[in-house]
Tab-separated table of N, CA, C and O in Angstrom:
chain	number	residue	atom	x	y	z
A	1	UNK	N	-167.984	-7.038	-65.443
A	1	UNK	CA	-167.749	-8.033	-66.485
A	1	UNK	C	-169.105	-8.499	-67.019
A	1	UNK	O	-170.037	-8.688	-66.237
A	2	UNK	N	-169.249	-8.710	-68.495
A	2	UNK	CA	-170.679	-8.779	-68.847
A	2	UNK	C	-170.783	-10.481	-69.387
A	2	UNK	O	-169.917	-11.192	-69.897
A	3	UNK	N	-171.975	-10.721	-69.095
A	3	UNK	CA	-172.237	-12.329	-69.489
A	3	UNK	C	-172.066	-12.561	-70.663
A	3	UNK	O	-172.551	-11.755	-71.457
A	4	UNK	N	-171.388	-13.632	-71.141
A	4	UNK	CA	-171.527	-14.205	-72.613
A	4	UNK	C	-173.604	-13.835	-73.195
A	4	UNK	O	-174.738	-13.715	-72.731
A	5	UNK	N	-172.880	-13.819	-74.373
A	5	UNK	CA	-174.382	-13.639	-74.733
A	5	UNK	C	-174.780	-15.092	-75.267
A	5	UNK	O	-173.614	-15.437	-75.074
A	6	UNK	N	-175.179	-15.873	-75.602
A	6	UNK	CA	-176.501	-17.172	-76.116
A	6	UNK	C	-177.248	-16.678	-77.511
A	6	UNK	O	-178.010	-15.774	-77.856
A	7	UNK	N	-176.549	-17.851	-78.125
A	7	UNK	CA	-177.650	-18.331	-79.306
A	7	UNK	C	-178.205	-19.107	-79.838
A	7	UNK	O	-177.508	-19.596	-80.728
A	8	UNK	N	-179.275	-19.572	-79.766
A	8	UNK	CA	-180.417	-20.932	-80.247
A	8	UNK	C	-180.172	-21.054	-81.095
A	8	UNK	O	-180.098	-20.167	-81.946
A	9	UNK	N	-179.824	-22.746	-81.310
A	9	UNK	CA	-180.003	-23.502	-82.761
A	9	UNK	C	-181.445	-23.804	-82.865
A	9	UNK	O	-181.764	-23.501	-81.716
A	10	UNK	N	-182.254	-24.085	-83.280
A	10	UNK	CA	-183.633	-25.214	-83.884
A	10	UNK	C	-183.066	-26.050	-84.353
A	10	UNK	O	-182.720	-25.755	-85.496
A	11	UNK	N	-182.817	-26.850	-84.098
A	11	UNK	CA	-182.312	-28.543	-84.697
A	11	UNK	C	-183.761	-28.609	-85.636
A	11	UNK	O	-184.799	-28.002	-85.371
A	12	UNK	N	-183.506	-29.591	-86.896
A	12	UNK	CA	-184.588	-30.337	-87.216
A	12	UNK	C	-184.918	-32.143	-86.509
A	12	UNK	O	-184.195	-33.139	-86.528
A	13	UNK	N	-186.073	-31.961	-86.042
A	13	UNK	CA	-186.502	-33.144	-85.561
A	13	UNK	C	-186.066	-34.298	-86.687
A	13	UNK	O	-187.032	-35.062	-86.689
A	14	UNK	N	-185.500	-34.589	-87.241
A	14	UNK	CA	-185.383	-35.553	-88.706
A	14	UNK	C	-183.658	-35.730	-88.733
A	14	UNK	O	-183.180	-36.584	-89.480
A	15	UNK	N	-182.945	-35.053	-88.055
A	15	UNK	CA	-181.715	-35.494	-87.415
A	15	UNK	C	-180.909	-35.504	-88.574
A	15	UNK	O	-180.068	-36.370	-88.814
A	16	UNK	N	-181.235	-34.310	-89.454
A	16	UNK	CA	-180.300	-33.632	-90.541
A	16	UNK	C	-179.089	-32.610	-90.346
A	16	UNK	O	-179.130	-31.767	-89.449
A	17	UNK	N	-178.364	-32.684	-90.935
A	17	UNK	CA	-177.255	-31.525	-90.747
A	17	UNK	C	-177.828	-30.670	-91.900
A	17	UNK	O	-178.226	-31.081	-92.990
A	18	UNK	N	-177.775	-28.830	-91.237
A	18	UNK	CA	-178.235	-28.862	-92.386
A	18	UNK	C	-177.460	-26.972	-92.062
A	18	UNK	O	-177.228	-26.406	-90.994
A	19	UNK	N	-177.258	-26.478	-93.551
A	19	UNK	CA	-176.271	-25.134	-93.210
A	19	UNK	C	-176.863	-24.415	-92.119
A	19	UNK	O	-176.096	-23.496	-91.832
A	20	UNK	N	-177.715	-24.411	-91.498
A	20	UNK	CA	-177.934	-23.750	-90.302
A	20	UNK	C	-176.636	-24.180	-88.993
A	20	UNK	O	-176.378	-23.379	-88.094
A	21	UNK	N	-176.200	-25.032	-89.064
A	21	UNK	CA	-175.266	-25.474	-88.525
A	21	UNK	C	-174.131	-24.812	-88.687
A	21	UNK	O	-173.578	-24.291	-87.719
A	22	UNK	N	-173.715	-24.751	-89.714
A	22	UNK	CA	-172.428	-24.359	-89.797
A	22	UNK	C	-172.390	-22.442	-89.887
A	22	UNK	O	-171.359	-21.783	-89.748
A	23	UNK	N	-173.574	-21.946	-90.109
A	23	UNK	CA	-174.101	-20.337	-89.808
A	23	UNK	C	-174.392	-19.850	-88.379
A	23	UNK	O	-174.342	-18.729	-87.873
A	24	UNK	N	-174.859	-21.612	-87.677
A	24	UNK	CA	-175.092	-20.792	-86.097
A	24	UNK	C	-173.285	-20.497	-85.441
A	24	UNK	O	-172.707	-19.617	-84.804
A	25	UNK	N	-172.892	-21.984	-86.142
A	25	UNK	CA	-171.104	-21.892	-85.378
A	25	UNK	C	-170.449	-20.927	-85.996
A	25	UNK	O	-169.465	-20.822	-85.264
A	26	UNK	N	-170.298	-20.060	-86.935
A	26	UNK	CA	-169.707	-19.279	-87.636
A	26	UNK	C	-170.285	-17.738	-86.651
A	26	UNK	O	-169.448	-17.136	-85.979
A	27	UNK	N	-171.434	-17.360	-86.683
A	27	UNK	CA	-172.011	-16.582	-86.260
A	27	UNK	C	-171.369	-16.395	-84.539
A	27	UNK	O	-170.818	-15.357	-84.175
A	28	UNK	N	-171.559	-17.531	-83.682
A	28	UNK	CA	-171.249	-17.455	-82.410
A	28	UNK	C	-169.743	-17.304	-82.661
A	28	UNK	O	-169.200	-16.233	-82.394
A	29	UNK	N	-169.068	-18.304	-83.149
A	29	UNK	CA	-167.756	-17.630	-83.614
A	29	UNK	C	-167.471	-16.564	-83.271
A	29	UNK	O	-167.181	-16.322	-82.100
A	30	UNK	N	-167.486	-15.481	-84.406
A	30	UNK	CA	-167.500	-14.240	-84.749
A	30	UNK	C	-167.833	-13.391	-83.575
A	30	UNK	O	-167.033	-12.499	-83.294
A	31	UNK	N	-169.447	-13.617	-82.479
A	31	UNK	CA	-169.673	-12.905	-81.746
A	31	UNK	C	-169.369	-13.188	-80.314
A	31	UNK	O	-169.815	-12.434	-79.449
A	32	UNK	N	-168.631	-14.237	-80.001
A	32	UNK	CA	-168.001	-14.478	-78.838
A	32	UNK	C	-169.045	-15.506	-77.807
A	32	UNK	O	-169.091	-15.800	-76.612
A	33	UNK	N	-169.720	-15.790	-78.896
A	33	UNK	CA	-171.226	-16.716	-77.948
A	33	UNK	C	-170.986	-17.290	-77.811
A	33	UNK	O	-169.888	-17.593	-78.279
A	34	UNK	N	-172.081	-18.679	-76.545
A	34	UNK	CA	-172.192	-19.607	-76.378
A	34	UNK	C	-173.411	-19.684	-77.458
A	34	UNK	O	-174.296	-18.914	-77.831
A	35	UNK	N	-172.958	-21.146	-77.796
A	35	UNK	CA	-174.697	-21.749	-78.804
A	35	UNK	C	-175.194	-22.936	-77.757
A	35	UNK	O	-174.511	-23.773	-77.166
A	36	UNK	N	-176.873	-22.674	-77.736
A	36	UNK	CA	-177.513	-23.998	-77.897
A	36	UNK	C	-178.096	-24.342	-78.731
A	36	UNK	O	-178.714	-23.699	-79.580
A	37	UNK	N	-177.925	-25.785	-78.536
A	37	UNK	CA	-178.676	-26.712	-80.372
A	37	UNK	C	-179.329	-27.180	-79.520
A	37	UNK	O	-178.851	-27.708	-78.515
A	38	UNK	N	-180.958	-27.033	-79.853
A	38	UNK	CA	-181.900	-27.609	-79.415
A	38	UNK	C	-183.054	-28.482	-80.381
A	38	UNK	O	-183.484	-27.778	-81.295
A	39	UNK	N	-183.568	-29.726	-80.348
A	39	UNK	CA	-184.271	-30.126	-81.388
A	39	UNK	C	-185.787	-30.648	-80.129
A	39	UNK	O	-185.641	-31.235	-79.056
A	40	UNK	N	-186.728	-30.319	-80.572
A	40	UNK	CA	-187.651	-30.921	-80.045
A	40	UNK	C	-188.589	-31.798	-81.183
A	40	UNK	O	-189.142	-31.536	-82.251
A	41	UNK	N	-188.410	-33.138	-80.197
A	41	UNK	CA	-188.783	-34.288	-80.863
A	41	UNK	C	-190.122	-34.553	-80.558
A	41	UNK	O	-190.583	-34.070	-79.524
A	42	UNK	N	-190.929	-35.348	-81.399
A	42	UNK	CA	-192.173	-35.906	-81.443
A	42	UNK	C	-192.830	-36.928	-82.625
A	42	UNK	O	-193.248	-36.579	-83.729
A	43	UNK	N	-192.802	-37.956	-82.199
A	43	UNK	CA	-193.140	-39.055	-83.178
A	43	UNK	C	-194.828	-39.616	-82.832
A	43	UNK	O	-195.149	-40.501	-82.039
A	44	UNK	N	-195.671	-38.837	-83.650
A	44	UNK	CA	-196.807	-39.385	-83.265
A	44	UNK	C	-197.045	-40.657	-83.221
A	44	UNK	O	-197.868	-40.833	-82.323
A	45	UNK	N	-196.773	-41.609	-83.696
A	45	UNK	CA	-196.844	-43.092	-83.975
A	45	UNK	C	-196.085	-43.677	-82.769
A	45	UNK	O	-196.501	-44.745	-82.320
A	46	UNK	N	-195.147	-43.162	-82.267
A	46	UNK	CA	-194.643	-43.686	-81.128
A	46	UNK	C	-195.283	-43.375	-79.676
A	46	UNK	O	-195.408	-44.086	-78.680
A	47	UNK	N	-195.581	-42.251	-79.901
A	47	UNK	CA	-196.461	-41.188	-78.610
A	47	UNK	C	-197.466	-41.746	-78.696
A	47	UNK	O	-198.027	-41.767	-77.601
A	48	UNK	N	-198.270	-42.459	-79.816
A	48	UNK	CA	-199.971	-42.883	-79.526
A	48	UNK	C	-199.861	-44.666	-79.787
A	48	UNK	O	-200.814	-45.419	-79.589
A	49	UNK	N	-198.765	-45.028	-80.171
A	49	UNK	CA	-198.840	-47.111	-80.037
A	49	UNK	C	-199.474	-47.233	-79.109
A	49	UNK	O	-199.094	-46.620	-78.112
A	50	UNK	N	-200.650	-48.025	-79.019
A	50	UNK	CA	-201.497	-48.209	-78.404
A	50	UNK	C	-200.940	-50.132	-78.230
A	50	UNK	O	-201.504	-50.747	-77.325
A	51	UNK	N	-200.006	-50.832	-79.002
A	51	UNK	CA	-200.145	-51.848	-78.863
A	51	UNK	C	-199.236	-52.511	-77.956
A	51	UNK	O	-199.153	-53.688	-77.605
A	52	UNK	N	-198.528	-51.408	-77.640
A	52	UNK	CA	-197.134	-51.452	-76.990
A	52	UNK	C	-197.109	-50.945	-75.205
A	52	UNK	O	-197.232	-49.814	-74.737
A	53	UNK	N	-196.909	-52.214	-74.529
A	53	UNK	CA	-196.994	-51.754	-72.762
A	53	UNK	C	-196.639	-50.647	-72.630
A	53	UNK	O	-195.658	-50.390	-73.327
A	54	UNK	N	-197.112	-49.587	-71.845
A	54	UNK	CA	-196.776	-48.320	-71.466
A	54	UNK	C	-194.940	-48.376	-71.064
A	54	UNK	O	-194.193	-47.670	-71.742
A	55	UNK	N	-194.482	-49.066	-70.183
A	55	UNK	CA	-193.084	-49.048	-70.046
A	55	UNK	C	-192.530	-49.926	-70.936
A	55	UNK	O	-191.405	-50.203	-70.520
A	56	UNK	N	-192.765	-50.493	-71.945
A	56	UNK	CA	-192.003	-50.504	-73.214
A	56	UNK	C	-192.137	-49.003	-73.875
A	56	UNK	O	-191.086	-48.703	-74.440
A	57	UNK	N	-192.819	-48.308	-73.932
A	57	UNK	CA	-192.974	-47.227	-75.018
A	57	UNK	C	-192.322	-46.419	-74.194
A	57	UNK	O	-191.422	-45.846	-74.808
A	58	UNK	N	-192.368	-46.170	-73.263
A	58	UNK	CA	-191.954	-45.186	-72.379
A	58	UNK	C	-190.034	-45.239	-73.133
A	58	UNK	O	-189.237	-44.458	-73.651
A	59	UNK	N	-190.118	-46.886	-72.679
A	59	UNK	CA	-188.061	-47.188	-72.952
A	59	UNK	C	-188.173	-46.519	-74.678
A	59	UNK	O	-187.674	-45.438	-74.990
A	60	UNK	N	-188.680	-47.126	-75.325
A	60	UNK	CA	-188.616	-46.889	-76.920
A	60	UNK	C	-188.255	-44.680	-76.723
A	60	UNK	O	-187.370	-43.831	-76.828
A	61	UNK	N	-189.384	-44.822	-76.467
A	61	UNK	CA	-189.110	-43.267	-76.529
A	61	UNK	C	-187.747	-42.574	-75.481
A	61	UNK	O	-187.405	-41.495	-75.965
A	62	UNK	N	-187.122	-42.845	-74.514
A	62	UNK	CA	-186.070	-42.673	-74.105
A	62	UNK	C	-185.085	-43.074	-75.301
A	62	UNK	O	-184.273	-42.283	-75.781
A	63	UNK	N	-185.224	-44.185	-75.657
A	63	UNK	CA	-183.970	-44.600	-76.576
A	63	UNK	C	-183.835	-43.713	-78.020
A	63	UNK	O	-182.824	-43.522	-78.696
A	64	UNK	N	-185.350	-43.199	-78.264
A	64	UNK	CA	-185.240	-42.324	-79.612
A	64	UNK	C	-184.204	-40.996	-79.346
A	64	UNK	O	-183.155	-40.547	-79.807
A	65	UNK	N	-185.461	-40.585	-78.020
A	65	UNK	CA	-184.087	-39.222	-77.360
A	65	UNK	C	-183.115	-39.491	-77.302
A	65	UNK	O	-182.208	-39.074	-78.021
A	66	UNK	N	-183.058	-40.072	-76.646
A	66	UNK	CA	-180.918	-40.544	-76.464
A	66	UNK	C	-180.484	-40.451	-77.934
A	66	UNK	O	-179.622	-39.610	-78.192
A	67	UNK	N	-180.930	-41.144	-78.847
A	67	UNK	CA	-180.136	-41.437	-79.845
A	67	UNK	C	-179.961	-40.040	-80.664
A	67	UNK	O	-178.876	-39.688	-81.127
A	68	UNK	N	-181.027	-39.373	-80.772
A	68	UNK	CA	-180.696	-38.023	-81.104
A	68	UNK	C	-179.673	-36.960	-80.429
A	68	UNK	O	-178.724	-36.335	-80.901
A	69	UNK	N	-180.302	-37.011	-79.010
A	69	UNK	CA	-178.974	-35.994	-78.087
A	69	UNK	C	-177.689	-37.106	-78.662
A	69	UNK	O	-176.929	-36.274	-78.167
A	70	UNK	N	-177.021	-37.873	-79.066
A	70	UNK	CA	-175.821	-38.548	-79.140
A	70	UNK	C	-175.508	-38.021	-80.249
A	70	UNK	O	-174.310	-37.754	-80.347
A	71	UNK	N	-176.617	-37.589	-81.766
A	71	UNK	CA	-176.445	-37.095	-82.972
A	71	UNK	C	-176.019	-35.688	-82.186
A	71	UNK	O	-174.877	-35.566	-81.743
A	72	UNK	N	-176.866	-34.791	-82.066
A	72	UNK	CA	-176.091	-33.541	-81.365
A	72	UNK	C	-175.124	-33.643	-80.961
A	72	UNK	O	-174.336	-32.742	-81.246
A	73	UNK	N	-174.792	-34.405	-80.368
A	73	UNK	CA	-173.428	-33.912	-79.485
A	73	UNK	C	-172.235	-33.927	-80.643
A	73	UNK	O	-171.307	-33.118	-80.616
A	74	UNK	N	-172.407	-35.162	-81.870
A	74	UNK	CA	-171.484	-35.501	-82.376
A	74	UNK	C	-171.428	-34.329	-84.088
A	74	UNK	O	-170.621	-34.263	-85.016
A	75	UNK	N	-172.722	-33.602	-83.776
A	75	UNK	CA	-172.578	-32.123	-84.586
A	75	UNK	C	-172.066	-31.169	-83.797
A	75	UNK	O	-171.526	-30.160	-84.249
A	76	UNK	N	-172.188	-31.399	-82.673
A	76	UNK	CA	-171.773	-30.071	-81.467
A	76	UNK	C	-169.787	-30.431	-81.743
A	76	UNK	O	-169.197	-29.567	-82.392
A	77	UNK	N	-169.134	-31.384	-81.347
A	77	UNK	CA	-168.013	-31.575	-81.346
A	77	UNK	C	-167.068	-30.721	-82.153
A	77	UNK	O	-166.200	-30.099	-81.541
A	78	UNK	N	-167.171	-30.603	-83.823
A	78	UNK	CA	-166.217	-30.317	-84.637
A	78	UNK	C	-166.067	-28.182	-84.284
A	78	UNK	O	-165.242	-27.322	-84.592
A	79	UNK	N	-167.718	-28.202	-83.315
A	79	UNK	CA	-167.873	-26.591	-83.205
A	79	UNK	C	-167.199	-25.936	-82.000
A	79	UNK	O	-166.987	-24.748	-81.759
A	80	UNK	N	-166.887	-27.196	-81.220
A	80	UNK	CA	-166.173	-27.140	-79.785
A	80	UNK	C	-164.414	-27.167	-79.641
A	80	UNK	O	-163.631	-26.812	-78.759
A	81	UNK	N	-164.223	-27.969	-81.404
A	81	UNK	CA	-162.744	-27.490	-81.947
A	81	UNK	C	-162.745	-26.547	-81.937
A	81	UNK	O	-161.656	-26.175	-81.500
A	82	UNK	N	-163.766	-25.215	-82.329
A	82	UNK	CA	-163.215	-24.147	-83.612
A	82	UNK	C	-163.479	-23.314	-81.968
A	82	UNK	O	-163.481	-22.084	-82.017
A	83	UNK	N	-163.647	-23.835	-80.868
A	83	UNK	CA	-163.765	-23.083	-79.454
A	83	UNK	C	-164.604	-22.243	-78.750
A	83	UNK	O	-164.502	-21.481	-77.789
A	84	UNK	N	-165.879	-22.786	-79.886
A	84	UNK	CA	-167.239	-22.187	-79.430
A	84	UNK	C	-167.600	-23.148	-78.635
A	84	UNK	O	-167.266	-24.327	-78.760
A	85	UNK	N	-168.655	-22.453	-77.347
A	85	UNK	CA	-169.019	-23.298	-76.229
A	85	UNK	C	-170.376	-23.665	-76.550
A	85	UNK	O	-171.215	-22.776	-76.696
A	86	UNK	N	-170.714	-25.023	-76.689
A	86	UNK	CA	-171.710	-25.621	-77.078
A	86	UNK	C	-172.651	-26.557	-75.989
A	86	UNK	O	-172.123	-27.028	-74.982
A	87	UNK	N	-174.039	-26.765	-76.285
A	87	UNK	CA	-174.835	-27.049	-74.933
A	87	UNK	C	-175.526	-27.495	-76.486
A	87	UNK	O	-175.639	-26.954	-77.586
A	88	UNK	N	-175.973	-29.036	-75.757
A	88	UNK	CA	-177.224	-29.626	-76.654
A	88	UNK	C	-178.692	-30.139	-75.195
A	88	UNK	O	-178.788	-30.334	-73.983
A	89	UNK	N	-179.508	-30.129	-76.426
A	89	UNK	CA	-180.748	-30.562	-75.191
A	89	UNK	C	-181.544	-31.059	-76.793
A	89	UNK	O	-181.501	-30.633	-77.947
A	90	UNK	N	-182.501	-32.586	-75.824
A	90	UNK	CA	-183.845	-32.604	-76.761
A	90	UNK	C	-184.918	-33.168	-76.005
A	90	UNK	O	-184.830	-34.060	-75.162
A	91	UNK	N	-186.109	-32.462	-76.452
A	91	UNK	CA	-187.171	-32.529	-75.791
A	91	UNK	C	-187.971	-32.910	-76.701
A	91	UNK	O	-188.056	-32.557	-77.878
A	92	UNK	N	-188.979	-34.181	-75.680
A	92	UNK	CA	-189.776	-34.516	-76.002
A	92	UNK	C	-190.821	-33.678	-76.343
A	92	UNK	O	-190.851	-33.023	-75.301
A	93	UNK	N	-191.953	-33.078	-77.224
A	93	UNK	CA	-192.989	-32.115	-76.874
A	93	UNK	C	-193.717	-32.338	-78.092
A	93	UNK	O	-193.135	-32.960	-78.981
A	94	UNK	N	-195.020	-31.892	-78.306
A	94	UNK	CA	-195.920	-32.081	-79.617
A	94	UNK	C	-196.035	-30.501	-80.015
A	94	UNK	O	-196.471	-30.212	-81.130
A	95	UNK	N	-195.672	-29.562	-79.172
A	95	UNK	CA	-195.821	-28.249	-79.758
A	95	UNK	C	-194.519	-28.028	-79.634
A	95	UNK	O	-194.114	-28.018	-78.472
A	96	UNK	N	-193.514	-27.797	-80.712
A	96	UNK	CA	-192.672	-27.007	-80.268
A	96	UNK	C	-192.828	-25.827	-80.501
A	96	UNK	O	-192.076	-25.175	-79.775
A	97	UNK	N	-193.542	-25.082	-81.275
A	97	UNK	CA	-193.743	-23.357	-80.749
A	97	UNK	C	-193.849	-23.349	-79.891
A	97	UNK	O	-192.828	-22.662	-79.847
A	98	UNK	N	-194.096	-23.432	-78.975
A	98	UNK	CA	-195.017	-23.216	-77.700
A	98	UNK	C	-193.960	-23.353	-76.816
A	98	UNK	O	-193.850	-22.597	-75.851
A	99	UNK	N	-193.144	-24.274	-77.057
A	99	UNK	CA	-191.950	-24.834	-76.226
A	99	UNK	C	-190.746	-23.975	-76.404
A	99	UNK	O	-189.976	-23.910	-75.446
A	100	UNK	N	-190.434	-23.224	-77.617
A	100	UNK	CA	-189.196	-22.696	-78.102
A	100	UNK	C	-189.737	-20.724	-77.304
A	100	UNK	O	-188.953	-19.818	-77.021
A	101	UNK	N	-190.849	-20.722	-77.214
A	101	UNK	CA	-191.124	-19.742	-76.184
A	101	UNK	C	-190.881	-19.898	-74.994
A	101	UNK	O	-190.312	-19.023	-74.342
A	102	UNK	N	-191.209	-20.873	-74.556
A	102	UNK	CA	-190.810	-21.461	-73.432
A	102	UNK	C	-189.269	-21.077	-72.683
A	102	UNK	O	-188.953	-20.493	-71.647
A	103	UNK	N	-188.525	-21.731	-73.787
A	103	UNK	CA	-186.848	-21.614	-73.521
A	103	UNK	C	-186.680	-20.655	-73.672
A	103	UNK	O	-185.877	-20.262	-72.826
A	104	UNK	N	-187.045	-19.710	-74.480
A	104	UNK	CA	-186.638	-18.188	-74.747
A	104	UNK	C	-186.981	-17.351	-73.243
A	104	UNK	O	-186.150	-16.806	-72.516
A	105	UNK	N	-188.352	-17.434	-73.052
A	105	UNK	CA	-188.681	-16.539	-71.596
A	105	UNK	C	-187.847	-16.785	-70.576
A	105	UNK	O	-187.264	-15.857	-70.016
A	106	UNK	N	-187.690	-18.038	-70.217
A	106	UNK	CA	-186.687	-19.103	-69.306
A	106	UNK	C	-185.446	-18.686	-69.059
A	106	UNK	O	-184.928	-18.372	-67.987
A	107	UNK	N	-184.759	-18.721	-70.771
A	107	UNK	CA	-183.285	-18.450	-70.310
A	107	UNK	C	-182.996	-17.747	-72.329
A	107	UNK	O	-183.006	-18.333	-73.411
A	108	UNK	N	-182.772	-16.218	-71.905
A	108	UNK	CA	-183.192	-15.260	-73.327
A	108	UNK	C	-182.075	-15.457	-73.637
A	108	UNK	O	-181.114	-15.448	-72.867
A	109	UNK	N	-182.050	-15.684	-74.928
A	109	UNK	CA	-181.111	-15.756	-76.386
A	109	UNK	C	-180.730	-14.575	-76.718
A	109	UNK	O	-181.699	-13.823	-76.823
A	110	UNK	N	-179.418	-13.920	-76.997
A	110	UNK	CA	-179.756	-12.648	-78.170
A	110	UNK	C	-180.198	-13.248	-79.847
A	110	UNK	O	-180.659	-12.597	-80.785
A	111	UNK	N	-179.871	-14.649	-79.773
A	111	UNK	CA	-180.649	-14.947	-81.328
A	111	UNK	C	-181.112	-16.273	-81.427
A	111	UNK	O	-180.424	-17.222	-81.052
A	112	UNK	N	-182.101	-16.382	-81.850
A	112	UNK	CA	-182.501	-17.709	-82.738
A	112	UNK	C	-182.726	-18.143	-83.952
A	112	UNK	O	-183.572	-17.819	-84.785
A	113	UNK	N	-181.592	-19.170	-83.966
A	113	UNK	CA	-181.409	-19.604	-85.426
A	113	UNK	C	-182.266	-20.877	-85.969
A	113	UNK	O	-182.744	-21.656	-85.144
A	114	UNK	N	-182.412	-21.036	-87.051
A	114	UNK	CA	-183.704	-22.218	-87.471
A	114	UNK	C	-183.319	-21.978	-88.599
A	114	UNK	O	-182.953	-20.858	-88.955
A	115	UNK	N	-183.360	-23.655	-89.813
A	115	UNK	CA	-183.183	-23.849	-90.470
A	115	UNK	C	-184.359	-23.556	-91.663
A	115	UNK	O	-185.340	-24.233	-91.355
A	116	UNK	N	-184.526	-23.066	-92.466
A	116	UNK	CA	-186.012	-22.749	-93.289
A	116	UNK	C	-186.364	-24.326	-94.084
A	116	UNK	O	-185.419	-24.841	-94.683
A	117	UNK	N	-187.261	-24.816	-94.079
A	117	UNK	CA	-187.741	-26.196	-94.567
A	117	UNK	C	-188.798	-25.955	-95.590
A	117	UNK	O	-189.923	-25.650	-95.194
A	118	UNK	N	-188.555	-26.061	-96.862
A	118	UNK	CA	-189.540	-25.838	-97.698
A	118	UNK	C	-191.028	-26.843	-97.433
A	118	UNK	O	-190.982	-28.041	-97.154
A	119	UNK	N	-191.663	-26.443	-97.514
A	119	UNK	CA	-193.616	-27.058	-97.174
A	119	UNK	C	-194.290	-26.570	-98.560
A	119	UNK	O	-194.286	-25.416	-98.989
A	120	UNK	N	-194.902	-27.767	-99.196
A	120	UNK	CA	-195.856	-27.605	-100.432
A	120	UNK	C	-197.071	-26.409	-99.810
A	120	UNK	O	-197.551	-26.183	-98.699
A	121	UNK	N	-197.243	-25.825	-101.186
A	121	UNK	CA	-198.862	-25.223	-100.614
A	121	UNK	C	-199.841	-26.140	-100.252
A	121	UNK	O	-200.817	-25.400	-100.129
A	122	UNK	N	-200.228	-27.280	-99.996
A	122	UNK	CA	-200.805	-28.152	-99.587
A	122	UNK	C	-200.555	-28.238	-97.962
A	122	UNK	O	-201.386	-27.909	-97.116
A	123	UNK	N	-199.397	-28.688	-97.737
A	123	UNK	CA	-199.089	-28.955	-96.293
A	123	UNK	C	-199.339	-27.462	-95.506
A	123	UNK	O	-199.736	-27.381	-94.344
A	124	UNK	N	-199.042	-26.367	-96.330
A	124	UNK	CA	-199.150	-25.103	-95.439
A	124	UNK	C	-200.555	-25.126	-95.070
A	124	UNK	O	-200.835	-24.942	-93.885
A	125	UNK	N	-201.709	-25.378	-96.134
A	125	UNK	CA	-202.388	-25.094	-95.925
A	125	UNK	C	-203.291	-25.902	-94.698
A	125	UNK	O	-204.165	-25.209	-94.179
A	126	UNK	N	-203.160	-27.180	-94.244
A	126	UNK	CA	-203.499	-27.966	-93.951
A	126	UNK	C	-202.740	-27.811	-92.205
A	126	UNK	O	-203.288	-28.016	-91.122
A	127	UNK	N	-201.424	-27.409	-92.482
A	127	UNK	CA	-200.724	-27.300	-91.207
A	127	UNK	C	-200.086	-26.144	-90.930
A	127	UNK	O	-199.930	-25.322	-91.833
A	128	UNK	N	-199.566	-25.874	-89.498
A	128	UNK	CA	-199.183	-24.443	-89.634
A	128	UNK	C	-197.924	-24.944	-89.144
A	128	UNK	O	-197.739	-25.303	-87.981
A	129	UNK	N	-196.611	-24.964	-90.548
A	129	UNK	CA	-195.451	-25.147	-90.257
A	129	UNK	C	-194.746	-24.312	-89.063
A	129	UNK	O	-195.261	-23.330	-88.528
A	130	UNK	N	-193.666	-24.783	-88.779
A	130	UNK	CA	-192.764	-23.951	-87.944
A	130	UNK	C	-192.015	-22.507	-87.589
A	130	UNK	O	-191.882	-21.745	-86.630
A	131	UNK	N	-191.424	-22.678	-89.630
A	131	UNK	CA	-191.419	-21.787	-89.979
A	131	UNK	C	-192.390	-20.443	-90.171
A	131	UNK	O	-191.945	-19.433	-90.717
């Protein structure tokens, strides 16, 4: 008997729905998968408050996560009607490349899905988007 196969969402950190959603559930659908929706979060302004007690920031930043894994779950739901098996996670991290390798070596996907986010030629140049 052969294992379900796995497919990665990329959530956007910005806690959008966005048609990648409804292409990863359609897709696993179709191929008998389990999906994970994964978003890795990072709020520089929250990660570097310098004005704020370490275990206040610490809670602040638990409460951001939480509030996001609660957004997942409540995009994961309508995909758990249609009887695809769904798994959310969010991680704290400042690289998520680095991290979405991470999960891949860890525990292999046959696919990863990610939403494309348009970036000015300015920001590309300045940053090296995700995409």
């Amino acid at each position: 008997m052969s294992e379900q196969s796995r497919f990665m969402l990329v959530a956007s950190p910005l806690m959008e729905n966005s048609p990648a959603f409804d292409r990863a559930a359609a897709l696993a659908r179709a191929e008998d998968a389990a999906l994970h929706i994964v978003a890795f979060d990072y709020l520089e302004g929250l990660a570097t408050a310098s004005l704020v007690n370490e275990q206040a920031l610490e809670q602040m930043r638990l409460g951001y996560v939480e509030r996001h894994r609660q957004w997942l779950e409540e995009q994961a739901r309508p995909m758990r009607k249609l009887g695809v098996t769904v798994t959310t996670e969010v991680v704290w991290v400042q690289n998520p490349l680095q991290e979405i390798l991470t999960h891949l070596k860890e525990q292999p996907m046959a696919l990863l899905i990610k939403a494309l986010e348009h970036q000015s030629l300015l920001s590309r140049v300045f940053f090296t988007p995700l995409d």
